[in-house]
CSV table of C-alpha atoms in Angstrom, one decimal:
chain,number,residue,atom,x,y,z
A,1,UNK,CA,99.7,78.3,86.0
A,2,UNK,CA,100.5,74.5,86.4
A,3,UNK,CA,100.4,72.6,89.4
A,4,UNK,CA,101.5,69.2,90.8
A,5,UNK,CA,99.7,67.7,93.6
A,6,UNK,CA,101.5,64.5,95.6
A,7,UNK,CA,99.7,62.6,98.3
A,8,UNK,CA,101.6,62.5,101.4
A,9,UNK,CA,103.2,59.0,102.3
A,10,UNK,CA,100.2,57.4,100.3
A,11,UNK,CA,99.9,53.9,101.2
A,12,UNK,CA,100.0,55.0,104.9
A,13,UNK,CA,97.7,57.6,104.8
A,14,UNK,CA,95.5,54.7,102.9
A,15,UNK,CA,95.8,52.6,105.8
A,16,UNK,CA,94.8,55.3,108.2
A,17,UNK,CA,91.3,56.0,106.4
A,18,UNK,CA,90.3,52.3,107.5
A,19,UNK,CA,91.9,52.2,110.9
A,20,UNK,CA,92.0,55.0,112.6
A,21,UNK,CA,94.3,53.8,115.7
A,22,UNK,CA,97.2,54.3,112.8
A,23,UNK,CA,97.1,58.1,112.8
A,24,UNK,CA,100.2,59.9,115.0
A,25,UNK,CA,102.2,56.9,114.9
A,26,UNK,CA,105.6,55.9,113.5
A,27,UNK,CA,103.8,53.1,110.7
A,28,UNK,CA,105.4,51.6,107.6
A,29,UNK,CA,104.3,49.5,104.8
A,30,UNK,CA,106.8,46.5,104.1
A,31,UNK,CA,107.0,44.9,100.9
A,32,UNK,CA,109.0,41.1,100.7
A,33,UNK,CA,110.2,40.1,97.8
A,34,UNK,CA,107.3,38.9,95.2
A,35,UNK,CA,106.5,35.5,95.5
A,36,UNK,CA,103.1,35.2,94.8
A,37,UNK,CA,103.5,35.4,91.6
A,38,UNK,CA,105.6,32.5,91.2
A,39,UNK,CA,103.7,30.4,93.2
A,40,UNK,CA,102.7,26.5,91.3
A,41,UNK,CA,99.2,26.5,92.8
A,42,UNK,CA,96.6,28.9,91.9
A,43,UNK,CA,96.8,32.8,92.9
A,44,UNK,CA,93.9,35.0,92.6
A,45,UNK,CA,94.3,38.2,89.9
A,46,UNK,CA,92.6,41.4,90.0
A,47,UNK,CA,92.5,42.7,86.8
A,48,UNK,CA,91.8,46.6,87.1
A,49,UNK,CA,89.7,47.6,84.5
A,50,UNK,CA,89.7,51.4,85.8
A,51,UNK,CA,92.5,51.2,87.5
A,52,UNK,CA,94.9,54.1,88.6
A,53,UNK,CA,98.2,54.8,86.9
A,54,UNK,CA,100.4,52.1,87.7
A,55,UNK,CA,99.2,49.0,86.4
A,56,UNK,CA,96.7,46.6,85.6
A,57,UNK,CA,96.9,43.2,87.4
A,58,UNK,CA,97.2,42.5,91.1
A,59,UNK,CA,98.6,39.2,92.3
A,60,UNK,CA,97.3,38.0,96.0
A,61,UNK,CA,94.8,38.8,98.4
A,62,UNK,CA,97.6,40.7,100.3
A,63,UNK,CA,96.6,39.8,103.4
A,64,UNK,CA,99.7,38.2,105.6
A,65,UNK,CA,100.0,37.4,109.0
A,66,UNK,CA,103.7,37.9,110.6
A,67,UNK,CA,105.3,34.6,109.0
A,68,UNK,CA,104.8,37.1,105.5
A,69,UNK,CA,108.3,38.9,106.9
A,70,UNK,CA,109.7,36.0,108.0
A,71,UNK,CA,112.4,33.2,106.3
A,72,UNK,CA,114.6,30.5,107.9
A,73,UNK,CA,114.4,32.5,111.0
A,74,UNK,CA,115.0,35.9,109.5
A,75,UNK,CA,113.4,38.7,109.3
A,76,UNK,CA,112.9,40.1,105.8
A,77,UNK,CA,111.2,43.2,103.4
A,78,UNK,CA,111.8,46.7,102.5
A,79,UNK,CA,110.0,50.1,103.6
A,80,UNK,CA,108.0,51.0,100.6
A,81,UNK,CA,106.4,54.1,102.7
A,82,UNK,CA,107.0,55.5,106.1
A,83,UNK,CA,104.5,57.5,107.9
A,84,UNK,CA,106.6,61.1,108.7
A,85,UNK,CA,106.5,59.8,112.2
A,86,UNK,CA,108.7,57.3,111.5
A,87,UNK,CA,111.0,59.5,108.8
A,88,UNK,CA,111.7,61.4,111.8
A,89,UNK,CA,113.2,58.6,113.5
A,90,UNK,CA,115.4,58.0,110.9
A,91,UNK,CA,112.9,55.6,109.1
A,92,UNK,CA,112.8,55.8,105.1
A,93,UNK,CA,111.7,54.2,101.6
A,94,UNK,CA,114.5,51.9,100.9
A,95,UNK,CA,115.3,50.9,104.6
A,96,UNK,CA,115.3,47.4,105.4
A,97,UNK,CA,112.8,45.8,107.6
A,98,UNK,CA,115.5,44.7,110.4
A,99,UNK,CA,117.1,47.9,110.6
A,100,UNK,CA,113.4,49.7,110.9
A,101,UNK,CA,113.1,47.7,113.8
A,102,UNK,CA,116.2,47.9,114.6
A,103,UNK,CA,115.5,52.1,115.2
A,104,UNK,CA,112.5,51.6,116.8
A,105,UNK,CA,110.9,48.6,117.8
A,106,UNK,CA,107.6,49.6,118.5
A,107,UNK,CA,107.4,50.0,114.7
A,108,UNK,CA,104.0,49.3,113.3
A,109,UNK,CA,104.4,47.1,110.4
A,110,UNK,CA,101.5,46.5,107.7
A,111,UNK,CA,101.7,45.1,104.1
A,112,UNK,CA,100.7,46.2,101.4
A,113,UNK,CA,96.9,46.6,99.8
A,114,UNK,CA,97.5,47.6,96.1
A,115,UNK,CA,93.8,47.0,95.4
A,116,UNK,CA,93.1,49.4,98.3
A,117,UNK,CA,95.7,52.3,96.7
A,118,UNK,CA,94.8,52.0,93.2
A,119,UNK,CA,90.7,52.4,93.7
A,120,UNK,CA,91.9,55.6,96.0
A,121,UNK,CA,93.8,56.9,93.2
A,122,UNK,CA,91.2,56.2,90.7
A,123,UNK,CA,88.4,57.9,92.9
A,124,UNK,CA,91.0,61.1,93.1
A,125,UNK,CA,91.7,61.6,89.4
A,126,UNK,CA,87.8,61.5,88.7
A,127,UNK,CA,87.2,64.4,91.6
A,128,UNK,CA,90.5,66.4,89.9
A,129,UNK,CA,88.4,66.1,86.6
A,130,UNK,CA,85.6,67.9,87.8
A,131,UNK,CA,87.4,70.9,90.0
A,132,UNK,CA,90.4,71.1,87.2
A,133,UNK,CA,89.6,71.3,82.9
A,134,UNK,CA,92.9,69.1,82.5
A,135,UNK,CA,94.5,66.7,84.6
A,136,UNK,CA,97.6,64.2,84.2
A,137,UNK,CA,98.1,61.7,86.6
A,138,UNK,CA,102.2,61.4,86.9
A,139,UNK,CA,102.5,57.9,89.1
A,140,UNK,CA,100.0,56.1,91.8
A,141,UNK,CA,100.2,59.5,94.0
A,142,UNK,CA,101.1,62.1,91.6
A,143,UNK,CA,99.3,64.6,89.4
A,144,UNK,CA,99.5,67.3,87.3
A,145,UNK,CA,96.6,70.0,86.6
A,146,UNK,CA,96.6,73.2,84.1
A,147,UNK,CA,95.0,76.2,85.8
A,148,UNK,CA,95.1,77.9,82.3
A,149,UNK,CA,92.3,80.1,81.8
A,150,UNK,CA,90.8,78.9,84.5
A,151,UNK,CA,91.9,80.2,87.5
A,152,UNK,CA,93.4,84.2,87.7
A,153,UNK,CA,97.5,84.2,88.6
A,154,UNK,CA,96.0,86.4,91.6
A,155,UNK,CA,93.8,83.5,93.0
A,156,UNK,CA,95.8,80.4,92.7
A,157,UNK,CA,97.1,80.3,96.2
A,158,UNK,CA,93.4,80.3,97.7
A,159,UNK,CA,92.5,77.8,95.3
A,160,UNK,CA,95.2,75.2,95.9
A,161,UNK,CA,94.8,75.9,99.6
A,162,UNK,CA,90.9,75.0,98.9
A,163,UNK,CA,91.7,72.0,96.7
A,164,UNK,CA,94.3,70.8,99.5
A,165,UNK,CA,91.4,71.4,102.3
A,166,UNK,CA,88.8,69.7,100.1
A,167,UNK,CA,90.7,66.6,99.2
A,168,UNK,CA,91.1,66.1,102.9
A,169,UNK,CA,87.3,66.7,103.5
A,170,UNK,CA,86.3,64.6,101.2
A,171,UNK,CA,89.1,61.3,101.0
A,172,UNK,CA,91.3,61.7,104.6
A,173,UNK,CA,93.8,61.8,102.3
A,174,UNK,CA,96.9,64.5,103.2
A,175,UNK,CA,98.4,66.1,99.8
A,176,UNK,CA,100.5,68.5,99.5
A,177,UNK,CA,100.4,71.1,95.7
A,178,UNK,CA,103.1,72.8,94.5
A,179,UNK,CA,102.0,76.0,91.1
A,180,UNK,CA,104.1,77.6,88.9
A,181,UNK,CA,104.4,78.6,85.1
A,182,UNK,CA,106.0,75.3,84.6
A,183,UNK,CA,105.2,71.5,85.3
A,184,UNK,CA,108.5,70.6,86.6
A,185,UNK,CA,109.0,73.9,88.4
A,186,UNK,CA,105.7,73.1,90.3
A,187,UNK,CA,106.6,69.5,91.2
A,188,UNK,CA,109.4,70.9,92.5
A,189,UNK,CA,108.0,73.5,94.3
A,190,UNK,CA,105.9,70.5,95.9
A,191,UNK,CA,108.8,69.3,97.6
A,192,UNK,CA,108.8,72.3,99.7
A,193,UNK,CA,105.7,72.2,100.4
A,194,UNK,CA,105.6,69.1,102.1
A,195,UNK,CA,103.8,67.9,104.5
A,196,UNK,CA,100.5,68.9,103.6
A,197,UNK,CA,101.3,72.3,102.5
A,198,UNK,CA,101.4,74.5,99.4
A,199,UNK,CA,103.5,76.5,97.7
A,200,UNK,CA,103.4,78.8,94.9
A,201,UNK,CA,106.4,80.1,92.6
A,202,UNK,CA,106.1,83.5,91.1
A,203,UNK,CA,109.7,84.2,90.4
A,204,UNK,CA,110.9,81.0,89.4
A,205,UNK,CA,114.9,82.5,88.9
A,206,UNK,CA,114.6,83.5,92.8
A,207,UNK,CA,113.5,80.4,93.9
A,208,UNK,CA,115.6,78.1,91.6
A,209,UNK,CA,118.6,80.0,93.0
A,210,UNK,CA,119.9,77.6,95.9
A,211,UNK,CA,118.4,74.5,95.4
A,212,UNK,CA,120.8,71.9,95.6
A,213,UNK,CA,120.7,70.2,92.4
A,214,UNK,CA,120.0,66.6,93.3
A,215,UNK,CA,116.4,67.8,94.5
A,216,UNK,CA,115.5,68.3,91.1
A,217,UNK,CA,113.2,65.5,89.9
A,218,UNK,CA,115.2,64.0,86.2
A,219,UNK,CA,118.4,64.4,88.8
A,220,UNK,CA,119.7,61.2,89.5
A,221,UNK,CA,122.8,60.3,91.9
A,222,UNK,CA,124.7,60.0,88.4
A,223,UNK,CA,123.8,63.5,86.8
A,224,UNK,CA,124.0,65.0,90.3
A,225,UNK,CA,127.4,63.4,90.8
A,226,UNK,CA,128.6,64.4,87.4
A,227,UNK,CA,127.3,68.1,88.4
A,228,UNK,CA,129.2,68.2,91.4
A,229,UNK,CA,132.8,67.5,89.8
A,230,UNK,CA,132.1,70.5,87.6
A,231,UNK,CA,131.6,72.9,90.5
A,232,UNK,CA,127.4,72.9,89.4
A,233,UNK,CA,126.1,72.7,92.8
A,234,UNK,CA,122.4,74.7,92.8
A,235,UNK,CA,120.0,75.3,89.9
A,236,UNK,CA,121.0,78.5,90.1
A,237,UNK,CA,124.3,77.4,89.0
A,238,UNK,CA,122.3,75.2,86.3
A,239,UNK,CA,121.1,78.6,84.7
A,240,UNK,CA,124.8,80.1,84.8
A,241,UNK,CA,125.8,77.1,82.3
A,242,UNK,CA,123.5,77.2,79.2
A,243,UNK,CA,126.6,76.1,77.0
A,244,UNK,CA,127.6,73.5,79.1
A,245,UNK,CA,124.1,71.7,79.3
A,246,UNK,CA,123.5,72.2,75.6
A,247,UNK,CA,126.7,70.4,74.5
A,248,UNK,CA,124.9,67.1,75.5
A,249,UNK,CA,122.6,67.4,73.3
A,250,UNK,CA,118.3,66.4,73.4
A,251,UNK,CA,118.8,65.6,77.0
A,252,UNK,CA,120.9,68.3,78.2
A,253,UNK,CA,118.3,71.2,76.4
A,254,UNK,CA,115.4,69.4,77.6
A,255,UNK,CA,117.1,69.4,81.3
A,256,UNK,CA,118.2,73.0,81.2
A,257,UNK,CA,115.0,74.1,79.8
A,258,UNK,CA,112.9,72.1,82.6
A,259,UNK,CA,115.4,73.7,85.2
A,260,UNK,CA,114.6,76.9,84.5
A,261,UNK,CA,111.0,77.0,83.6
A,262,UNK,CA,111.1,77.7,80.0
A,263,UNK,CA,110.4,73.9,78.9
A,264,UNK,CA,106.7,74.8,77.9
A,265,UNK,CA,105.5,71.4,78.4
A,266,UNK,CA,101.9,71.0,78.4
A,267,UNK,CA,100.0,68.8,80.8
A,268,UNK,CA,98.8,65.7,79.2
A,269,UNK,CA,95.8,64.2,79.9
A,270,UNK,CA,96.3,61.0,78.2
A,271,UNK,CA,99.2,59.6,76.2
A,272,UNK,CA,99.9,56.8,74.3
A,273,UNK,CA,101.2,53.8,75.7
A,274,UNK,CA,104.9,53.4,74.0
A,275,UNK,CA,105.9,50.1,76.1
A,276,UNK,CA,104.3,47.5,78.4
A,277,UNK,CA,106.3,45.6,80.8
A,278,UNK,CA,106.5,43.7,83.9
A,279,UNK,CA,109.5,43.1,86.2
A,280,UNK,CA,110.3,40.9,89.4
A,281,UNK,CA,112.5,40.9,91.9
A,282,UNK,CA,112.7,37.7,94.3
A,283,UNK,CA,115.4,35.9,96.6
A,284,UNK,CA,118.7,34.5,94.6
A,285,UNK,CA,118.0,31.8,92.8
A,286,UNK,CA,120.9,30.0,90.8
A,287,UNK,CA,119.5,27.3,89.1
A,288,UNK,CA,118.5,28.5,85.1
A,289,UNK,CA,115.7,26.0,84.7
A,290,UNK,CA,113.9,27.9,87.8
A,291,UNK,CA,114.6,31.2,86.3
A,292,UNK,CA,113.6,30.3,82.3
A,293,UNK,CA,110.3,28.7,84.2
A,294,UNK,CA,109.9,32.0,85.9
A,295,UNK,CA,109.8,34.0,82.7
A,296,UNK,CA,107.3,32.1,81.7
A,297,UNK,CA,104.9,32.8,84.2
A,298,UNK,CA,105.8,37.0,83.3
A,299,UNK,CA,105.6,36.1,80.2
A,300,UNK,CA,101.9,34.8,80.8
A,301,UNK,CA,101.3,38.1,82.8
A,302,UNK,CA,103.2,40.4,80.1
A,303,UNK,CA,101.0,38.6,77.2
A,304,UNK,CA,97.6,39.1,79.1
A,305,UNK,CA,98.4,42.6,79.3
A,306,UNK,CA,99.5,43.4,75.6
A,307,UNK,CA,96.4,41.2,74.2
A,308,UNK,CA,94.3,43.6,76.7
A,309,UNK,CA,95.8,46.8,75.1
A,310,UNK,CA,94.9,45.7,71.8
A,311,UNK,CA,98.9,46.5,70.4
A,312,UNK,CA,101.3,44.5,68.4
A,313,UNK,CA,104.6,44.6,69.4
A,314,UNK,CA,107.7,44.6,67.4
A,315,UNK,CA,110.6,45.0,69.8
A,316,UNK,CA,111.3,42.7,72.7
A,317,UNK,CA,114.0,43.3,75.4
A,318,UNK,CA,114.9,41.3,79.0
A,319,UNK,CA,117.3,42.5,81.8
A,320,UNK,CA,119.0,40.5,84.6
A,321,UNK,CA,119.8,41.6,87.9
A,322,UNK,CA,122.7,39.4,89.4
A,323,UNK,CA,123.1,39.2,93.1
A,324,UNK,CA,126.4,41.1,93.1
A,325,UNK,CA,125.3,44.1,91.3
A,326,UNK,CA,126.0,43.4,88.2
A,327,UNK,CA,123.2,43.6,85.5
A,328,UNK,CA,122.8,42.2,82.0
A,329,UNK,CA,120.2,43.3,78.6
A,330,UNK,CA,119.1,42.0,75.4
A,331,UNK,CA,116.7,42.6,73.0
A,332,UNK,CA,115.9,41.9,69.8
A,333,UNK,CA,112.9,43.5,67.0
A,334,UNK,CA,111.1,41.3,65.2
A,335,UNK,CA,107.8,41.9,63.0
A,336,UNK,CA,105.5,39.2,64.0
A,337,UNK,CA,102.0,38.7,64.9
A,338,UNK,CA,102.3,38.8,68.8
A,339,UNK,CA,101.4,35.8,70.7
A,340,UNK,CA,102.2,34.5,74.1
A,341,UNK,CA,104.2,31.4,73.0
A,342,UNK,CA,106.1,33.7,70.7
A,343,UNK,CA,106.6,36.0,73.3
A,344,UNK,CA,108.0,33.1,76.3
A,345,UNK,CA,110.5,31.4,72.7
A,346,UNK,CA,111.4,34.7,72.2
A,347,UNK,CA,112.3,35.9,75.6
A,348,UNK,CA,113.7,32.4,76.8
A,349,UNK,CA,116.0,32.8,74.1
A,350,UNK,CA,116.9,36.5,75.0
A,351,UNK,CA,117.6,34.9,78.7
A,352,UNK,CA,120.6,32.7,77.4
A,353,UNK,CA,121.9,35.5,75.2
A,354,UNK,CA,121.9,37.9,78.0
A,355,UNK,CA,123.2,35.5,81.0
A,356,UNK,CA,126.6,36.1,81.2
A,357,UNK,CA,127.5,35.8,84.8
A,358,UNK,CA,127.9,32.6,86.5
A,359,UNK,CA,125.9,34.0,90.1
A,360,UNK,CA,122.9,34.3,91.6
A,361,UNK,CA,119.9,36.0,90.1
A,362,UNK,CA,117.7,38.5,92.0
A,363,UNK,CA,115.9,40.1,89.5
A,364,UNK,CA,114.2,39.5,86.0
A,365,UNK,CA,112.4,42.5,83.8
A,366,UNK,CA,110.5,41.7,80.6
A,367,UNK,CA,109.1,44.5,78.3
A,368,UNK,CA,107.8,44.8,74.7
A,369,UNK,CA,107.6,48.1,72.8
A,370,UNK,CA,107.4,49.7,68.9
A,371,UNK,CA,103.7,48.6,68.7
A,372,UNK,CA,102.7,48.2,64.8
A,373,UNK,CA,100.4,45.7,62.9
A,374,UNK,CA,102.9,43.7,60.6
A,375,UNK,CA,103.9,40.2,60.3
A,376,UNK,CA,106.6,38.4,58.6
A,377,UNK,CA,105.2,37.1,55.0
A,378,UNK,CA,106.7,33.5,55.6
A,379,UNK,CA,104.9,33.1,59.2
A,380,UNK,CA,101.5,34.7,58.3
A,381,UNK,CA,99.4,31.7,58.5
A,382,UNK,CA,100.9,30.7,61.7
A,383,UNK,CA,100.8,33.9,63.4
A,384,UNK,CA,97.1,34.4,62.2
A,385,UNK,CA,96.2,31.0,64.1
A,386,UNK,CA,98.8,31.8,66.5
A,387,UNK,CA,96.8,34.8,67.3
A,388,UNK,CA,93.0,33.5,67.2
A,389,UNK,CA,93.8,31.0,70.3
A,390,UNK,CA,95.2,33.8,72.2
A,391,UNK,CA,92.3,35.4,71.7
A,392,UNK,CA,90.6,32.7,72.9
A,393,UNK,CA,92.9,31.8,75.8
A,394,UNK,CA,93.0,35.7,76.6
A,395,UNK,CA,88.9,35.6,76.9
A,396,UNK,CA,89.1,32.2,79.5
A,397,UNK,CA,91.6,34.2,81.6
A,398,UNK,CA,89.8,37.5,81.6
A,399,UNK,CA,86.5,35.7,83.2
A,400,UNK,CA,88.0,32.9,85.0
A,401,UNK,CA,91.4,34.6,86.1
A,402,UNK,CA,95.4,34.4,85.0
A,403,UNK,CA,96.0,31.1,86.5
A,404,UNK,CA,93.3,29.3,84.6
A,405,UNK,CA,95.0,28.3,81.6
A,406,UNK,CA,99.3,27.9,82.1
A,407,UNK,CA,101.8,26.2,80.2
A,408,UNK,CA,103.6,22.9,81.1
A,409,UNK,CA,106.7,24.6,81.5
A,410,UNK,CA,105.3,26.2,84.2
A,411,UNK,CA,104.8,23.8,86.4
A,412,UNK,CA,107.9,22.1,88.4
């Protein structure tokens, strides 16, 4: 048996194990746009060394007084998490801060305290370790464990149920574990398990049956919509349709397969890093010169990160968010010694090739991926000095933080 365990509205229930006046009421966190990162004067970095799943670098003390939610008079920021007490009112991830308050006005507010979630989720993962021989952690909240061999069919409902009381006990942490044969199968047995529940599939065929298929996680609004015209409503129907799924190929076998418990995916403990990236989104912002300077400073963040996984990078790729929904990519491979003023030419350049609408700009994403050790011959030398001051400049900013050493071009 597999199983998937997924903390219950996470960065609230983090909240609520340092202030306990929190529990039983309708709370949210609120995220505003990122601006800290873009900021000209200096902003403290935490640089996770054990850190949970989702990242290594934190930007801000994250610490905000009302003013944080607050421009020209307006009052700004997405939920991130609601408490169920306020999912109940109508309150969920994605709502915007006005229309929370909006629903209910009493609405506790807080910010977010990355450094607070990620050392919760880092603590976890080492208990899971010791109660479970192999763990995966899926996201921030989310993990995967293989019961194989060690825990009888017969006895996995009273040892989720123990895990679930335990994890409680020990962190004030609600979570809610969904087992089955199959990883996906469990996660989304999870989902109906919720909140702070279990749930354990025997017959996966029963219990696939009439699940609408947009609750199945790999199930966008796309897939589910393209579903839909075809009459595929629930899993079950998923099952009934082997042909169809299996016509689209890789990703239609591995879907089918996942849907009805026969994938055979193991749970991985640990898997190689196949890209590293970093992405913003931040108020519109029209003029280029502000945006190219922007990518700089990712491109400062992105670089400290690749030197600190000790990979070289051959492909390079940028996307664009415009303020009226329409998006923009490029990328390009190229087999040089990475460096971080090879990296900013590069991805400066891939920001005019890929800027194609005259509009505002809400959004920049930078990642680099294909990680090998090769250079071209004719920039050798270069790259091989290129690459001893990053070195160096990677060692100031590990000890003295991110902001220590920054380009001209950052600065207006």
């Amino acid at each position: 048996m597999k199983i998937h365990l997924d903390l219950d509205c996470f960065f609230v229930s983090a909240h609520r194990i340092e202030d306990k006046t929190l529990l039983n009421r309708p709370v949210v966190v609120v995220k505003r746009n990122d601006r800290e990162i873009f900021k000209n004067e200096k902003t403290r970095l935490f640089n996770l060394n054990e850190g949970a799943f989702t990242g290594d670098l934190i930007a801000g003390e994250e610490k905000y007084d009302k003013s944080y939610f607050l421009e020209k008079g307006k009052v700004r920021g997405i939920v991130v998490t609601a408490s169920y007490e306020a999912r109940e009112l109508g309150i969920k991830t994605g709502t915007t801060l006005t229309e929370a308050l909006r629903i209910y006005p009493k609405l506790t507010v807080l910010t977010p305290n990355y450094r607070l979630y990620h050392l919760l989720s880092y603590k976890l993962k080492l208990y899971l370790k010791k109660k479970i021989p192999l763990v995966e952690q899926y996201s921030i909240d989310e993990f995967f464990g293989d019961l194989e061999g060690w825990v009888d069919e017969g006895e996995v409902n009273g040892f989720i149920k123990n895990l679930k009381d335990e994890i409680w006990q020990k962190f004030n942490l609600p979570v809610s574990i969904g087992a089955a044969k199959s990883k996906w199968i469990a996660k989304l047995a999870t989902s109906y398990a919720k909140p702070y529940g279990i749930k354990v599939v025997e017959n996966i065929d029963e219990f696939i049956e009439d699940v609408p298929v947009g609750k199945f996680p790999g199930i966008g609004k796309r897939i589910e919509k393209r579903l839909k015209e075809k009459g595929i409503l629930t899993l079950g129907d998923v099952k009934r349709e082997k042909e169809y799924f299996y016509s689209w190929g890789k990703n239609g076998i591995l879907l089918y397969n996942r849907v009805c418990g026969i994938d055979n995916e193991d749970v991985v403990e640990k898997s190689e890093r196949k890209s590293i990236g970093i992405s913003r989104r931040f108020d519109p912002v029209f003029e280029r010169g502000e945006i190219v300077r922007r990518i700089g400073v990712l491109c400062r963040y992105l670089a400290f990160l690749v030197k600190k996984k000790k990979v070289n990078p051959t492909f390079y790729y940028l996307s664009i968010k415009y303020k009226h929904s329409k998006k923009s990519k490029a990328h390009i491979t190229l087999n040089r010694i990475f460096d971080e003023f090879l990296l900013k030419e590069i991805m400066t350049l891939l920001f005019y090739k890929a800027d194609v609408e005259e509009d505002y700009i809400i959004s920049i994403g930078i990642s680099v991926s294909k990680f090998k050790k090769v250079s071209n011959l004719f920039d050798l030398e270069k790259d091989k000095k290129m690459e001893k001051l990053n070195d160096a400049i990677y060692k100031l900013r590990s000890k003295y933080g991110l902001s220590t050493l920054v380009s001209a071009s950052e600065i207006i």
